[in-house]
Coordinates of C-alpha atoms in Angstrom, one line a residue:
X1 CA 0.0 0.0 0.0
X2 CA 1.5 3.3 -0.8
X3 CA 1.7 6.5 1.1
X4 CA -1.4 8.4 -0.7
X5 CA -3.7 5.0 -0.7
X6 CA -2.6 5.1 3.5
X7 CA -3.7 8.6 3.8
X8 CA -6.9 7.9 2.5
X9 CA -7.7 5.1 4.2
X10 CA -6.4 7.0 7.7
X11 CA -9.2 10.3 6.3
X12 CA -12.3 8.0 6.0
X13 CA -12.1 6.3 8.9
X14 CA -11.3 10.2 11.0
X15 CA -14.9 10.9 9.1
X16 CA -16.6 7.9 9.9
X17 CA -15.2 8.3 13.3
X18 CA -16.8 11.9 13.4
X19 CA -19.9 10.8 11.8
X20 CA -20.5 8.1 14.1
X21 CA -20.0 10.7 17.1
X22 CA -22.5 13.0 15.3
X23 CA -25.0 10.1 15.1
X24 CA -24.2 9.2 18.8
X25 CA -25.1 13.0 20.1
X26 CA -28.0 13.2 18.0
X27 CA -28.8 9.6 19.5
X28 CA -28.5 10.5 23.0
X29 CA -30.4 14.1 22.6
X30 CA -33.0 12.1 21.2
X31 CA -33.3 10.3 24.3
X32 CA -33.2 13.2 26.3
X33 CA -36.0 14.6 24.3
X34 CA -37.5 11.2 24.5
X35 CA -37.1 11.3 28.7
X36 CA -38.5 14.5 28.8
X37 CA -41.5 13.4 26.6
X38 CA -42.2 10.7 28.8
X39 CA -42.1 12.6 31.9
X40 CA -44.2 15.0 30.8
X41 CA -46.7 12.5 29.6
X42 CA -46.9 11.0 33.3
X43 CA -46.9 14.5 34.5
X44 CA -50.3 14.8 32.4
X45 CA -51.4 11.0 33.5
X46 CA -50.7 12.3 36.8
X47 CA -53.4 14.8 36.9
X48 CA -55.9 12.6 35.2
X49 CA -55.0 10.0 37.9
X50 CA -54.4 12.2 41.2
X51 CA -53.9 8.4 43.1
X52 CA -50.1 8.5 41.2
X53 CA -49.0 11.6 43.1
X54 CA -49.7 10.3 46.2
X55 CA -46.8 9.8 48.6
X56 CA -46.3 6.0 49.5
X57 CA -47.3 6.5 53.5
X58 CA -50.9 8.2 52.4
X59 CA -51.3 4.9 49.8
X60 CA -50.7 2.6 52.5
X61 CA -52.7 4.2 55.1
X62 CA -55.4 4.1 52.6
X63 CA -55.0 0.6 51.6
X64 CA -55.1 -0.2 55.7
X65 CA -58.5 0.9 55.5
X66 CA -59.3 -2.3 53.0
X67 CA -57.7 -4.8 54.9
X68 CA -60.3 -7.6 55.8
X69 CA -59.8 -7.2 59.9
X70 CA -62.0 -3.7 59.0
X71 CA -64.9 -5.2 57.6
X72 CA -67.7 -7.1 59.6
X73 CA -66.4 -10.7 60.3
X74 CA -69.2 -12.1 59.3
X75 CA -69.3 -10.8 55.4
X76 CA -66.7 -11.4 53.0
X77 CA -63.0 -12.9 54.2
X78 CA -59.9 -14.1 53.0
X79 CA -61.6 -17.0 50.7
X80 CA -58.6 -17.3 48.3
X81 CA -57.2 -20.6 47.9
X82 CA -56.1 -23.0 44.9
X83 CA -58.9 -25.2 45.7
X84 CA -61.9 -26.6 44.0
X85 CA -64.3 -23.4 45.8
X86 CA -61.7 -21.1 43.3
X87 CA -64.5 -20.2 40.5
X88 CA -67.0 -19.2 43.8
X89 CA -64.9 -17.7 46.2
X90 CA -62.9 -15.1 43.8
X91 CA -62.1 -12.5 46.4
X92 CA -58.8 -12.4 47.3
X93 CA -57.0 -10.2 50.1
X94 CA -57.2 -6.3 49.4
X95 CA -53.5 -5.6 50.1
X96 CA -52.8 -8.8 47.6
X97 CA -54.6 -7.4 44.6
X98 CA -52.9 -3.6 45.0
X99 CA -49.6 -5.5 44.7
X100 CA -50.5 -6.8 41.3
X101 CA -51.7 -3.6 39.9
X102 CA -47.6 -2.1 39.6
X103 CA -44.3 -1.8 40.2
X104 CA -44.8 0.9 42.6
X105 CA -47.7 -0.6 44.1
X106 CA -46.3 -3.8 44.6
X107 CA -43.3 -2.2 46.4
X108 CA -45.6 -0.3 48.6
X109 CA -47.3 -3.3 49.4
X110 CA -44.1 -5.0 50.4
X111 CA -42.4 -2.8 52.1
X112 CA -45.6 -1.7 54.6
X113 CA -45.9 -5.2 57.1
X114 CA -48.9 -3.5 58.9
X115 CA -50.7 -4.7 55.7
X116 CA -50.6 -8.0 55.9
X117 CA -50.7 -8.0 59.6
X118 CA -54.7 -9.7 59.3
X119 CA -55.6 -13.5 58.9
X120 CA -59.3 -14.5 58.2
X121 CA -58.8 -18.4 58.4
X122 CA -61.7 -20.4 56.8
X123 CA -62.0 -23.2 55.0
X124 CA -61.0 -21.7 51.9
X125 CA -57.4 -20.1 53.3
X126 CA -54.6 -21.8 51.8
X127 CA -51.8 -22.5 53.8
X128 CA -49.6 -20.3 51.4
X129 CA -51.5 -17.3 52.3
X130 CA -51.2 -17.8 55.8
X131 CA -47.6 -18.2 55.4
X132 CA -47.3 -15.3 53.1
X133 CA -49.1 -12.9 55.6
X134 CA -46.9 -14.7 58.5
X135 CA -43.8 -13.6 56.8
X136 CA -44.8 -10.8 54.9
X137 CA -46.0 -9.4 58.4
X138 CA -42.8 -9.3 59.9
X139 CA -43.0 -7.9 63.3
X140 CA -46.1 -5.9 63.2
X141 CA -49.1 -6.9 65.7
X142 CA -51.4 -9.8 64.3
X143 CA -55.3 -9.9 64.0
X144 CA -56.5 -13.6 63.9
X145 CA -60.3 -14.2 62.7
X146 CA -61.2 -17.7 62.9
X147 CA -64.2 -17.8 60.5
X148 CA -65.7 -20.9 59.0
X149 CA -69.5 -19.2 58.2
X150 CA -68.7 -19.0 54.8
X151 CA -69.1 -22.5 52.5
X152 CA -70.0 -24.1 48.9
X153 CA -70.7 -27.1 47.6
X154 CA -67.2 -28.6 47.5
X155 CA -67.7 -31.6 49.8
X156 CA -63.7 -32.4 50.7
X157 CA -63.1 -28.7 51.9
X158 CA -66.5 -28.9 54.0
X159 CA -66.5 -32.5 55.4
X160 CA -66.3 -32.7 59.3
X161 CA -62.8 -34.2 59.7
X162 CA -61.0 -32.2 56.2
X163 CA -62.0 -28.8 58.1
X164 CA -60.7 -29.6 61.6
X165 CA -57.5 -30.9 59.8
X166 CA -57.2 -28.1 57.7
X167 CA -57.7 -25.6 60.4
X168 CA -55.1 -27.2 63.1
X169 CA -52.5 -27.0 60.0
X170 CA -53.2 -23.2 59.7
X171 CA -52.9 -23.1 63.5
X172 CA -49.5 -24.7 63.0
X173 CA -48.5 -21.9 61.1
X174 CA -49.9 -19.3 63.3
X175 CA -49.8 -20.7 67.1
X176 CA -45.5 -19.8 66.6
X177 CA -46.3 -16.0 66.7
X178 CA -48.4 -16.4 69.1
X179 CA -46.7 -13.4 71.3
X180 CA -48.3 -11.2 68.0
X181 CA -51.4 -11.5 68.5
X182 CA -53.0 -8.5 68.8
X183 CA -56.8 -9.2 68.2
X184 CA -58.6 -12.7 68.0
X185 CA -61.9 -13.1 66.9
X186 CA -63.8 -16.4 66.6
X187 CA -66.8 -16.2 64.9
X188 CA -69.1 -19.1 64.5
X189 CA -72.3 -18.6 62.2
X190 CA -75.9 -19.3 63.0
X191 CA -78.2 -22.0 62.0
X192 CA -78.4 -26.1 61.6
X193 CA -75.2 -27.6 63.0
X194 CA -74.0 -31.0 60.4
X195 CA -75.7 -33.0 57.8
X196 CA -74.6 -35.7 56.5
X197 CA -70.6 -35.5 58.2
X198 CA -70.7 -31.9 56.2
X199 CA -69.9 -28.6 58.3
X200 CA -72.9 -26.6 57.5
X201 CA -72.0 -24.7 60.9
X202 CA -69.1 -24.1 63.4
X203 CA -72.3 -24.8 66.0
X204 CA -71.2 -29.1 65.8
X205 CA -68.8 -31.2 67.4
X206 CA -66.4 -29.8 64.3
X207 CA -66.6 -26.3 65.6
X208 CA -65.9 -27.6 69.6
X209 CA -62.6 -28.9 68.3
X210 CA -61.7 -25.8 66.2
X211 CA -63.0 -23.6 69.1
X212 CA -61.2 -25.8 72.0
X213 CA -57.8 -26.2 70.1
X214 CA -58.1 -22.0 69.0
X215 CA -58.6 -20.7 72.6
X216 CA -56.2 -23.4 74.3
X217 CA -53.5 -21.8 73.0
X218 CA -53.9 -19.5 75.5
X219 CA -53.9 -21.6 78.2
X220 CA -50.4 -22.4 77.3
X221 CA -48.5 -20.1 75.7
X222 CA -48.8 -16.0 77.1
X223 CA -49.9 -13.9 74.4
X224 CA -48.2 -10.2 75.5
X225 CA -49.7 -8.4 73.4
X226 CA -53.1 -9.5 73.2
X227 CA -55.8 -6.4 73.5
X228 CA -59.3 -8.0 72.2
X229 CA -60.5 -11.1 72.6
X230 CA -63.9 -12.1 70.9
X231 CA -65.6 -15.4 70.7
X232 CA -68.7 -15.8 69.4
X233 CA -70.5 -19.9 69.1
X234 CA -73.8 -21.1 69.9
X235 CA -73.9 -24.6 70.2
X236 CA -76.2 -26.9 72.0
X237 CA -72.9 -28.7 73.0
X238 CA -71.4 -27.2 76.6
X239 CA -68.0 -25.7 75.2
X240 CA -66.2 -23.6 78.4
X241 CA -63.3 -20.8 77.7
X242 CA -60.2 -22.8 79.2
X243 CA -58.2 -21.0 82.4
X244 CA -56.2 -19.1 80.7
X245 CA -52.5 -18.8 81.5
X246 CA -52.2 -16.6 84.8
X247 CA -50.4 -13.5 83.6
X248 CA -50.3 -14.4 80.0
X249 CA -52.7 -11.6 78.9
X250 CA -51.4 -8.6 80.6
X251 CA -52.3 -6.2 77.7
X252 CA -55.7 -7.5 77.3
X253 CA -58.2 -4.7 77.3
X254 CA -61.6 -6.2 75.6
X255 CA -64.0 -9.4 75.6
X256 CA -66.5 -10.2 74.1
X257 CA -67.8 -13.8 75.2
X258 CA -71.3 -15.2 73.8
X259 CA -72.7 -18.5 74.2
X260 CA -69.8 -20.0 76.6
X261 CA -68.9 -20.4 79.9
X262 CA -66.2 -18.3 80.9
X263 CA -66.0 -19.3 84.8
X264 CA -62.7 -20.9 84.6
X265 CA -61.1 -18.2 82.2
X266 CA -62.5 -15.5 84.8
X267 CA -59.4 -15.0 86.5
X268 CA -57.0 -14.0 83.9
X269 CA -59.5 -11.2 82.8
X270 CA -59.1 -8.4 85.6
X271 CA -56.9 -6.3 83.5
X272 CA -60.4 -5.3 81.4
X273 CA -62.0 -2.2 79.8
X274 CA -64.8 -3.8 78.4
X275 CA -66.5 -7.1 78.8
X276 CA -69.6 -8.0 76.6
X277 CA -71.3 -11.7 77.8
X278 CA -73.8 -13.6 76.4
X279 CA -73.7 -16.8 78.6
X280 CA -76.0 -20.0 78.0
X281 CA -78.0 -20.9 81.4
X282 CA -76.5 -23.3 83.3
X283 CA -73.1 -22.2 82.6
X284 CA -73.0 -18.9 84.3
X285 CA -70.8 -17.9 87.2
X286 CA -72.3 -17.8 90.9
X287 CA -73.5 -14.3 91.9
X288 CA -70.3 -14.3 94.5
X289 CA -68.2 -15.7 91.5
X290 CA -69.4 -12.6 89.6
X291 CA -68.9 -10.1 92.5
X292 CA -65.3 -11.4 93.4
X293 CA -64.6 -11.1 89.8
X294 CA -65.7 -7.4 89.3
X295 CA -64.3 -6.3 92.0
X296 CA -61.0 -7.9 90.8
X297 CA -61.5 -5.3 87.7
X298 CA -60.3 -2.0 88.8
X299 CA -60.8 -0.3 85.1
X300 CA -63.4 -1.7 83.7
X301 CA -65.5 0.7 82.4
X302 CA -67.9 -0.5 80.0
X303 CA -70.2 -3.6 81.1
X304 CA -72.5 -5.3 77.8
X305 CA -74.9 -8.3 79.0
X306 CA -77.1 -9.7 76.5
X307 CA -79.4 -11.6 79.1
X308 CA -77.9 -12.6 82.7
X309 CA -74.4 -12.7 83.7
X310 CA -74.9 -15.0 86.6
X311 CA -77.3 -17.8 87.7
X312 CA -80.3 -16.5 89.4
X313 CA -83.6 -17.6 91.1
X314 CA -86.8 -16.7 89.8
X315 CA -88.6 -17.5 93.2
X316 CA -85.9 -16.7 95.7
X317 CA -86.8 -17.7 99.1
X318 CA -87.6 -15.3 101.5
X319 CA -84.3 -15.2 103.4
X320 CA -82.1 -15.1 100.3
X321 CA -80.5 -11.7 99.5
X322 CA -77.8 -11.8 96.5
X323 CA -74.8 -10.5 97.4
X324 CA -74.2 -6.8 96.2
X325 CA -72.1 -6.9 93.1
X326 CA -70.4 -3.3 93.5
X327 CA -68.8 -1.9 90.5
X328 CA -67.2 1.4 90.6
X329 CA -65.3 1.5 87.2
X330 CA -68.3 1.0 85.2
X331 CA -69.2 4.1 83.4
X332 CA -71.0 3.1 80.8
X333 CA -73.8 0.0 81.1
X334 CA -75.2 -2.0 77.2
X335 CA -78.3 -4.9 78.3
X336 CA -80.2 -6.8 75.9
X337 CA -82.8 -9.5 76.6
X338 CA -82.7 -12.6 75.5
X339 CA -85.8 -14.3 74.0
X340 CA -86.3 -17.1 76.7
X341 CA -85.1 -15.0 79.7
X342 CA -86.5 -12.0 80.5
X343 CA -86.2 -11.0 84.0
X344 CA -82.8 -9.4 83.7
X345 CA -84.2 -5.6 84.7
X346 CA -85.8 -7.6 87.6
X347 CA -82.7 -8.7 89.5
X348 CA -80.0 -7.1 87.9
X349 CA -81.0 -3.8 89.3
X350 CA -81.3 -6.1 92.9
X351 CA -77.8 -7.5 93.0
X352 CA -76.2 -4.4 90.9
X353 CA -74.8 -1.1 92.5
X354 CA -72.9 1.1 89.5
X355 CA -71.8 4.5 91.5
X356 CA -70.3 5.7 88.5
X357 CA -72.5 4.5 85.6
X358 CA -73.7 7.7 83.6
X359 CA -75.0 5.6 80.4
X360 CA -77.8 3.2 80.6
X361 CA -78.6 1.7 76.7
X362 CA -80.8 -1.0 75.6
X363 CA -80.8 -2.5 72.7
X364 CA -82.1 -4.8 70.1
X365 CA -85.2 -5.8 72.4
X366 CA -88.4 -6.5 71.6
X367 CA -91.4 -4.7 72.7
X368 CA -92.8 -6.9 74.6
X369 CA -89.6 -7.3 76.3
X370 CA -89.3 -3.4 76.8
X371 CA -92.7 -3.7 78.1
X372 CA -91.9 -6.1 80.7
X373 CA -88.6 -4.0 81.5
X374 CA -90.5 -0.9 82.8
X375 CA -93.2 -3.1 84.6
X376 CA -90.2 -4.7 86.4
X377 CA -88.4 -0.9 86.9
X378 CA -92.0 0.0 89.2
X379 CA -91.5 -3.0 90.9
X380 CA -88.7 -3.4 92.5
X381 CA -89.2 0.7 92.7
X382 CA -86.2 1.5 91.1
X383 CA -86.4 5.0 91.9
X384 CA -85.8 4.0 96.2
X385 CA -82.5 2.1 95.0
X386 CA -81.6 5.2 92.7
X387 CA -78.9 5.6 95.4
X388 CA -77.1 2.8 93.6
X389 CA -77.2 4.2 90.3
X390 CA -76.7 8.0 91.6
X391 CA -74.8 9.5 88.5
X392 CA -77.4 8.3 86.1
X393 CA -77.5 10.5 83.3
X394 CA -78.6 9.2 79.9
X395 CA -80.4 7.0 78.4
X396 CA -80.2 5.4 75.3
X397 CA -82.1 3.2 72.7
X398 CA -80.6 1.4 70.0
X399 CA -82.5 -0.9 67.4
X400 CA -85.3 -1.7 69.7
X401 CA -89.3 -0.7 69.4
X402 CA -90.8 1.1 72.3
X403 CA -94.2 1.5 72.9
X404 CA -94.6 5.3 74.0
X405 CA -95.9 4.4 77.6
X406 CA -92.5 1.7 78.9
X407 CA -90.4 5.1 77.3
X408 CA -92.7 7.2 79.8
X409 CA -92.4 4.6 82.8
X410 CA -88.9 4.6 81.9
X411 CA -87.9 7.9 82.6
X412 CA -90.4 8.3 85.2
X413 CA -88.8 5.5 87.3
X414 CA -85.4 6.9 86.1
X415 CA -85.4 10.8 87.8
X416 CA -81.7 11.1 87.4
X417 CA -81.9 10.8 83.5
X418 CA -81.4 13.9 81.7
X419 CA -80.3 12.6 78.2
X420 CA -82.5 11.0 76.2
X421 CA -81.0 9.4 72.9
X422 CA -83.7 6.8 70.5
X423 CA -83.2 5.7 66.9
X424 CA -85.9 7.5 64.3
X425 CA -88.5 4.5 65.1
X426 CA -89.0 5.8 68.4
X427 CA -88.1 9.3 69.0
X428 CA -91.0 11.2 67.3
X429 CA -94.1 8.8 68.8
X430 CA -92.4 8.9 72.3
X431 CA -92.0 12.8 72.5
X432 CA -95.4 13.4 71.3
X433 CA -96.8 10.5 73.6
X434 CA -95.0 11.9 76.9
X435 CA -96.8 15.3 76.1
X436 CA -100.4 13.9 75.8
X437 CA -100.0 11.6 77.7
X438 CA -99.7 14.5 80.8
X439 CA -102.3 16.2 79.2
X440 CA -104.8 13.6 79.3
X441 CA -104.1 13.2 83.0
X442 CA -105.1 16.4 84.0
X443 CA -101.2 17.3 84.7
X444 CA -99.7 20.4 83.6
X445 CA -97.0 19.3 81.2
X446 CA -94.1 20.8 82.8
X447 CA -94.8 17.4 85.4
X448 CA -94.2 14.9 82.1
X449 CA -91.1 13.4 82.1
X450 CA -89.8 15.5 79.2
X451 CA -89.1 18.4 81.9
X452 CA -85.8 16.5 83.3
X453 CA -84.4 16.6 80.1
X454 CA -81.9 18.3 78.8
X455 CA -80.1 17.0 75.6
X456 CA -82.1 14.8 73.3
X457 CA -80.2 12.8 70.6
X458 CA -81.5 11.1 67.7
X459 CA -80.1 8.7 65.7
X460 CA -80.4 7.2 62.0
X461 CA -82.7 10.4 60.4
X462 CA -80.9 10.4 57.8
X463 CA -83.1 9.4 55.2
X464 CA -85.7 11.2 56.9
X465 CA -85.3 14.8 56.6
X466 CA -89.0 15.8 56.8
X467 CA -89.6 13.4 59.6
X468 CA -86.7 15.2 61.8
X469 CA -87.8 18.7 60.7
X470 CA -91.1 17.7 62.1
X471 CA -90.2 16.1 65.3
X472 CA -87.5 18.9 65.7
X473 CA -90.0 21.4 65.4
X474 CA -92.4 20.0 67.8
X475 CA -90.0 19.8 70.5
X476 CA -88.8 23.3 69.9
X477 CA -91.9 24.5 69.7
X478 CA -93.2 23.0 72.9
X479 CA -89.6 24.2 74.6
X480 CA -90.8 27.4 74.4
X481 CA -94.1 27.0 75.1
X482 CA -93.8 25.2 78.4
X483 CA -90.5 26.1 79.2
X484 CA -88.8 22.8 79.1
X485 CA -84.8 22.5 80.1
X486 CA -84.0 21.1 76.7
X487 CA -80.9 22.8 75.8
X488 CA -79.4 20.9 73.1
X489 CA -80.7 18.5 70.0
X490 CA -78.2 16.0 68.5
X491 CA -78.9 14.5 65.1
X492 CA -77.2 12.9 62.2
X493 CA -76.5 14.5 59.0
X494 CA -80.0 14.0 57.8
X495 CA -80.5 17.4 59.3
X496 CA -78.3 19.3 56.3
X497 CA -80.9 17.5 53.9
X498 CA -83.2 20.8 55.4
X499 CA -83.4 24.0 53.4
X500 CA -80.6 26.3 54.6
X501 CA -83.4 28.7 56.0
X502 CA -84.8 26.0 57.8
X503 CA -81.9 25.3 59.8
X504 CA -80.9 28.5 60.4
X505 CA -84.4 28.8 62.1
X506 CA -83.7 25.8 64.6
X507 CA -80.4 27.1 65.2
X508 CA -81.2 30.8 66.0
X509 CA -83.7 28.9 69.3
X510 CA -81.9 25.8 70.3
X511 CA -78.2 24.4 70.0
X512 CA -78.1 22.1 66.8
X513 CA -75.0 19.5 66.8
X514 CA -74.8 17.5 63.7
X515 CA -72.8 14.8 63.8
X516 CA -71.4 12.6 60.9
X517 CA -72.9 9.2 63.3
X518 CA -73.8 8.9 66.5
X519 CA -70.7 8.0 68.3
X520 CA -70.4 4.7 69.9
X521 CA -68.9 4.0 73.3
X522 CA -66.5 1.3 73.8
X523 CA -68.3 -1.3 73.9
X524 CA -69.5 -0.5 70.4
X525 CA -65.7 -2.1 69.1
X526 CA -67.8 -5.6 68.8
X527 CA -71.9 -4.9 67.9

């Protein structure tokens, strides 16, 4: 090769060197160009889709909101398995379908424990969804809900002995984080117990084991960090809460016990805030059992019983008196009659003394049991053992259906009550009804039992805004007339359903608090 074929060769390839560096600047603005296109495309996404700009903390908290624990344990559930039921039971944990949706969502999902902190087991949870929420939780506090109410037709999941199985092999993979547990809830559904060896119920045999081997757990192994306890079963078959490990609940704050007998678990529950029983007859505690135990209870605050709480006699003999069960905590007081029992108001106000209790509510009762409530109330004279009950304030209804005259005899046997708060049902009939009803006795109506009052709340107007203007204009109107001591209505936000001028006019003569609900107290955590 000579000198002047060398010098060319040595030129082209300078300009295909320089070419290839032009083509490599043009290639790399075009991919800035290109990155800047893009991220101004997902800047204009972003504002059709607002849920993008959110910060990862505010998508979490939001998705918390989804997670299964929140919703009532007896709808829905974890029912995601690789089972035969698939095709039926197609819902599959919230936090588990946001991590399919993306890349980002996915990596929120995993790196936020406190969403995968609940476990519904059922027939339908797969062993690898327990153990995914088991590890995936990491540290965070667990909530266990033992629920078996939901089924199909797939006879292997729903035979007797395949459920108990399966369920002691979840147990297995949850009983070893046992000092997580945070909330457990065991929910058993209502109805027929078995047919033909298939779990139709958690009420059989089936459920005894499932319910035995769930709560023994406790007896053995001390659950730190346990706050809520609720077990729920109504069974024909005697099933009895074990004795729990003494000082193996030390955080426990709530319990909610229907349909078993709790008299050997008793003594590990004095650390309690709130107790809720429903116990079958024959397998409640003594009324010194009962006593001793409150009195072992030095916070407890809020007292549910849905019929009695102890064993009772509906003829005592003349020289019996119970024991006075004295319970200075209790703030707040929830009863509910059972069908088959109703002579609760009749002793319970004869063996009960609450110094403290301000909040008496009823709820869920028949009439005829209401009935029988305030024929019980004059009886025993309720209003000479008002000494027992001496910070009585308020009264309050909740799903029940009063006739007007038990509300009057009520409050008339109640004199200490002052706050008067009734679902829609009731509260229009019973303020009418307490004003004629004085009238037609030749009373003057400052003497009806309205003129102790001085807050009345109503609940559930909401889709009744003509209903609560009316009611709420009665009562104002006949505040003014008569001079009653109501100060101050509470309603929902049904009330805003009013023309503006209409509520102004209520507000300018009586203080108006809307509320978005009624608030619950603390025993509302498990109705």
């Amino acid at each position: 090769m000579d000198d002047a074929a060398y010098k060319e060769i040595k030129a082209t390839l300078r300009s295909l060197d320089r070419r290839a560096a032009t083509i490599e600047a043009a290639v790399e603005k075009l991919k800035e160009e290109l990155q800047s296109n893009r991220a101004e495309r997902q800047r204009l996404v972003d504002l059709l889709t607002p849920i993008n700009d959110l910060p990862s903390e505010t998508l979490a908290d939001i998705w918390d909101y989804t997670r299964e624990c929140h919703k009532h344990p007896r709808v829905g559930g974890e029912n995601w398995s690789h089972g035969a039921c698939r095709w039926r039971f197609k819902i599959a944990p919230s936090v588990l379908k946001m991590s399919w949706v993306s890349r980002r969502w996915r990596g929120v999902a995993l790196t936020s424990p406190l969403l995968w902190s609940d476990l519904v087991v059922s027939p339908h949870t797969s062993l690898e969804l327990a153990r995914m929420k088991v590890e995936r939780s990491q540290s965070c506090p667990l909530t266990i809900i033992v629920n078996f109410a939901n089924y199909c037709d797939d006879e292997d999941i729903h035979d007797s002995d395949a459920s108990v199985a399966h369920f002691l092999s979840l147990m297995e993979v949850i009983q070893p984080h046992v000092a997580r547990w945070r909330t457990l809830e065991f929910i058993g559904c209502f109805g027929i117990m078995e047919m033909s060896g298939h779990v139709t119920s958690i009420n059989g045999p089936a459920g005894k084991t499932i319910v035995d081997a769930c709560t023994g757990i406790l007896a053995t192994t001390p659950a730190t960090q346990l706050m809520n306890i609720r077990v729920q079963y109504d069974s024909d078959l005697p099933v009895e809460l074990p004795e729990f490990m003494r000082g193996g609940l030390p955080a426990l704050r709530r319990a909610t016990v229907h349909g078993m007998d709790v008299r050997s678990c008793l003594p590990a529950l004095t650390s309690l805030t709130s107790l809720d029983l429903r116990i079958p007859s024959g397998q409640r505690p003594t009324p010194t059992q009962l006593r001793d135990f409150i009195l072992a209870c030095p916070d407890l605050s809020t007292l549910s019983l849905h019929g009695p709480p102890m064993e009772y006699f509906l003829d005592p003999p003349e020289d019996y008196n119970y024991p006075i069960i004295t319970a200075p905590a209790v703030r707040s007081l929830r009863i509910a009659f059972n069908i088959d029992e109703e002579h609760l108001g009749y002793y319970f106000f004869k063996a009960f003394s609450l110094p403290n209790v301000e909040t008496l509510r009823i709820h869920d009762s028949t009439q005829e049991q209401l009935d029988l409530f305030a024929l019980q109330l004059r009886e025993i004279d309720f209003t000479g053992r008002i000494d027992r009950f001496p910070k009585l304030r308020k009264f309050s209804s909740h799903y029940n259906r009063f006739s007007p005259d038990s509300a009057r005899l009520m409050l008339q046997y109640m004199p200490t009550i002052t706050d008067l708060e009734m679902d829609h049902f009731d509260m229009p009939q019973v303020t009418r009804y307490l004003l004629e009803y004085a009238s037609s006795q030749g009373q003057v109506r400052a003497c009806c039992p309205l003129v102790k009052l001085k807050t009345l709340t109503w609940n559930n107007a909401t889709n009744e805004p003509v209903a609560t203007e009316a009611v709420l204009r009665y009562v104002v109107a006949e505040r003014i007339t008569c001079g009653f001591p109501i100060a101050k209505l509470r309603v929902d936000r049904g009330f805003l359903q009013l023309h503006a001028d209409v509520q102004r006019w209520y507000r300018e003569r009586i203080d108006v608090e809307v509320v978005p609900w009624i608030p619950q107290d603390e025993a509302g955590y498990f109705i």
